[in-house]
Amino acid sequence: MTESSSQKAIVVVECLRSWSQQAVEEVIELRGETTVVVPRNLLQGAAERCRADSKLQFNLLTDATCVDRYPVEPRFELNYHLVSIPRRDRVRLQVRLTGQDPVVDSLVPVWPGANWLEREIFDLFGVRFTGHPDLRRILLPEDWEGYPLRKDFPVEGFRDVPSSGDLFKKNSML
């Protein structure tokens, strides 16, 4: 008989709470998937616990994503999708960040594969990762201004609007 997803979630929550009572802010069960919301200052420790604990063994970080909830605060949700290959289990760690201070510890020391995932989130949303070994743009040019997946980014991008004098000069040259 296999464990249900809620039984597996209980194991994860109990392990994290045995490590730190403040490690779990909320548990969300939706469509057979478990999301454990952790405080930003405990994210790296919770991730280390998920990877190293013999009951959990979340040895694979499959994805890291970001959601912009603008204008709602906390504005950003970072979601780390973890898989335990030996246990055939998965869980999502989520951390919420305010728009005023979108900074969190990097998970590269826990899962080296987080490197490019965090760089992509930095590049497109502007979330900064403390302790990241190479936090720079990965998709956009270095001189790009702004973060295009933020909800307050202009739909048509930032443009230089020519002054009427520039238009006159351009038309007079034709």
Coordinates of C-alpha atoms in Angstrom, one line a residue:
M1 CA 0.0 0.0 0.0
T2 CA 1.4 3.4 -0.9
E3 CA 1.4 6.5 1.2
S4 CA -1.1 9.2 0.2
S5 CA 0.2 12.7 -0.6
S6 CA -1.1 14.1 2.7
Q7 CA 0.7 11.4 4.7
K8 CA 3.9 12.2 2.8
A9 CA 3.3 15.9 3.5
I10 CA 3.0 15.2 7.2
V11 CA 6.5 13.6 7.1
V12 CA 8.0 16.6 5.5
V13 CA 6.3 19.1 7.9
E14 CA 7.2 17.0 10.9
C15 CA 10.9 16.8 9.9
L16 CA 11.1 20.6 9.2
R17 CA 9.3 21.4 12.5
S18 CA 11.6 19.1 14.4
W19 CA 14.5 21.1 13.0
S20 CA 12.9 24.5 13.8
Q21 CA 9.4 25.3 15.0
Q22 CA 9.3 28.4 12.8
A23 CA 10.4 26.5 9.7
V24 CA 6.8 26.0 8.4
E25 CA 4.5 29.1 8.1
E26 CA 1.8 27.3 6.1
V27 CA 1.1 24.1 4.3
I28 CA -1.0 24.2 1.1
E29 CA -2.4 20.9 -0.3
L30 CA -3.9 21.4 -3.8
R31 CA -4.6 18.7 -6.4
G32 CA -2.3 16.2 -4.8
E33 CA 0.6 18.6 -4.6
T34 CA 2.1 19.9 -1.3
T35 CA 3.5 23.4 -0.9
V36 CA 5.4 24.2 2.3
V37 CA 5.7 27.9 2.9
V38 CA 8.9 28.8 4.8
P39 CA 10.2 32.1 6.1
R40 CA 12.8 33.7 4.0
N41 CA 15.5 33.6 6.7
L42 CA 15.0 29.8 7.1
L43 CA 14.8 28.9 3.4
Q44 CA 18.4 27.7 3.0
G45 CA 18.3 25.7 6.2
A46 CA 15.0 24.1 5.3
A47 CA 16.4 23.2 1.9
E48 CA 19.5 21.6 3.5
R49 CA 17.2 19.7 5.8
C50 CA 15.1 18.5 2.9
R51 CA 18.2 17.3 1.1
A52 CA 20.1 15.7 4.0
D53 CA 17.4 14.2 6.2
S54 CA 17.3 10.4 5.7
K55 CA 13.5 10.5 6.0
L56 CA 13.1 13.1 3.2
Q57 CA 16.0 12.6 0.7
F58 CA 14.9 15.4 -1.7
N59 CA 18.0 15.0 -3.8
L60 CA 16.8 16.8 -7.0
L61 CA 15.8 20.4 -7.5
T62 CA 13.8 20.2 -10.7
D63 CA 12.8 23.9 -11.0
A64 CA 12.7 27.3 -9.4
T65 CA 10.1 29.8 -10.4
C66 CA 8.8 33.2 -9.4
V67 CA 5.4 34.7 -9.3
D68 CA 4.7 38.4 -9.2
R69 CA 1.5 39.2 -7.2
Y70 CA 1.7 42.9 -7.8
P71 CA 0.0 45.0 -6.3
V72 CA -0.5 42.5 -3.5
E73 CA 2.1 42.3 -0.7
P74 CA 4.1 40.2 -0.2
R75 CA 4.7 40.8 -3.9
F76 CA 6.9 37.8 -4.9
E77 CA 6.5 34.1 -4.4
L78 CA 9.6 31.9 -5.1
N79 CA 8.8 28.3 -5.6
Y80 CA 11.4 25.5 -5.5
H81 CA 10.2 22.2 -6.8
L82 CA 12.0 19.3 -5.1
V83 CA 11.9 15.6 -5.9
S84 CA 13.0 12.6 -3.8
I85 CA 14.0 9.9 -6.3
P86 CA 14.5 7.2 -3.7
R87 CA 11.1 7.9 -2.0
R88 CA 9.3 8.8 -5.3
D89 CA 8.0 11.9 -3.7
R90 CA 7.9 15.6 -4.5
V91 CA 7.3 18.8 -2.6
R92 CA 7.4 22.5 -3.3
L93 CA 9.2 25.0 -1.0
Q94 CA 7.8 28.5 -1.2
V95 CA 9.1 31.7 0.2
R96 CA 7.3 35.1 0.0
L97 CA 9.2 38.3 -0.6
T98 CA 8.1 41.9 -0.3
G99 CA 8.4 44.2 -3.3
Q100 CA 10.6 46.6 -1.2
D101 CA 13.2 44.0 -0.3
P102 CA 13.2 41.1 -2.8
V103 CA 16.3 39.3 -1.4
V104 CA 16.7 35.7 -0.2
D105 CA 19.6 33.3 0.4
S106 CA 20.8 31.4 -2.7
L107 CA 20.2 27.6 -2.8
V108 CA 23.3 27.0 -5.0
P109 CA 25.2 25.7 -1.9
V110 CA 22.5 23.1 -1.5
W111 CA 21.7 22.2 -5.1
P112 CA 24.3 23.5 -7.6
G113 CA 21.7 23.3 -10.3
A114 CA 19.9 26.3 -8.7
N115 CA 22.6 28.5 -10.3
W116 CA 21.0 29.2 -13.7
L117 CA 17.5 29.0 -12.3
E118 CA 18.2 31.8 -9.8
R119 CA 20.0 33.8 -12.5
E120 CA 16.9 33.6 -14.7
I121 CA 14.7 34.8 -11.8
F122 CA 17.1 37.6 -11.1
D123 CA 17.2 38.6 -14.8
L124 CA 13.5 38.6 -15.3
F125 CA 12.0 39.6 -11.9
G126 CA 14.9 41.4 -10.1
V127 CA 14.9 39.1 -7.1
R128 CA 18.5 39.0 -5.6
F129 CA 20.1 35.9 -4.1
T130 CA 22.6 36.4 -1.3
G131 CA 25.6 34.2 -1.7
H132 CA 25.0 33.4 -5.3
P133 CA 28.4 32.7 -7.0
D134 CA 27.6 34.5 -10.3
L135 CA 24.5 36.6 -10.1
R136 CA 24.3 38.4 -13.4
R137 CA 21.9 38.5 -16.3
I138 CA 21.6 35.3 -18.2
L139 CA 18.9 36.1 -20.9
L140 CA 19.0 39.8 -21.4
P141 CA 21.9 42.1 -22.3
E142 CA 23.9 43.5 -19.4
D143 CA 22.7 47.1 -20.2
W144 CA 19.0 46.1 -20.1
E145 CA 17.0 48.3 -17.8
G146 CA 14.2 46.8 -15.7
Y147 CA 12.8 43.4 -15.2
P148 CA 10.4 42.4 -18.0
L149 CA 8.3 39.8 -16.1
R150 CA 7.3 42.2 -13.4
K151 CA 3.7 43.1 -13.7
D152 CA 4.5 46.8 -13.5
F153 CA 6.9 46.6 -16.5
P154 CA 5.5 48.6 -19.5
V155 CA 3.7 46.3 -21.9
E156 CA 5.6 47.8 -24.9
G157 CA 8.8 48.2 -23.0
F158 CA 10.6 51.4 -22.3
R159 CA 11.0 53.6 -25.3
D160 CA 12.8 56.9 -26.0
V161 CA 10.1 59.2 -27.4
P162 CA 11.6 61.6 -29.9
S163 CA 11.0 65.2 -29.3
S164 CA 9.1 67.2 -31.9
G165 CA 12.3 68.9 -33.0
D166 CA 13.9 65.5 -33.8
L167 CA 10.9 64.6 -35.9
F168 CA 11.1 67.9 -37.8
K169 CA 14.8 67.3 -38.5
K170 CA 14.2 63.8 -39.7
N171 CA 11.4 64.8 -42.1
S172 CA 13.3 67.8 -43.5
M173 CA 16.2 65.5 -44.5
L174 CA 13.9 63.5 -46.7

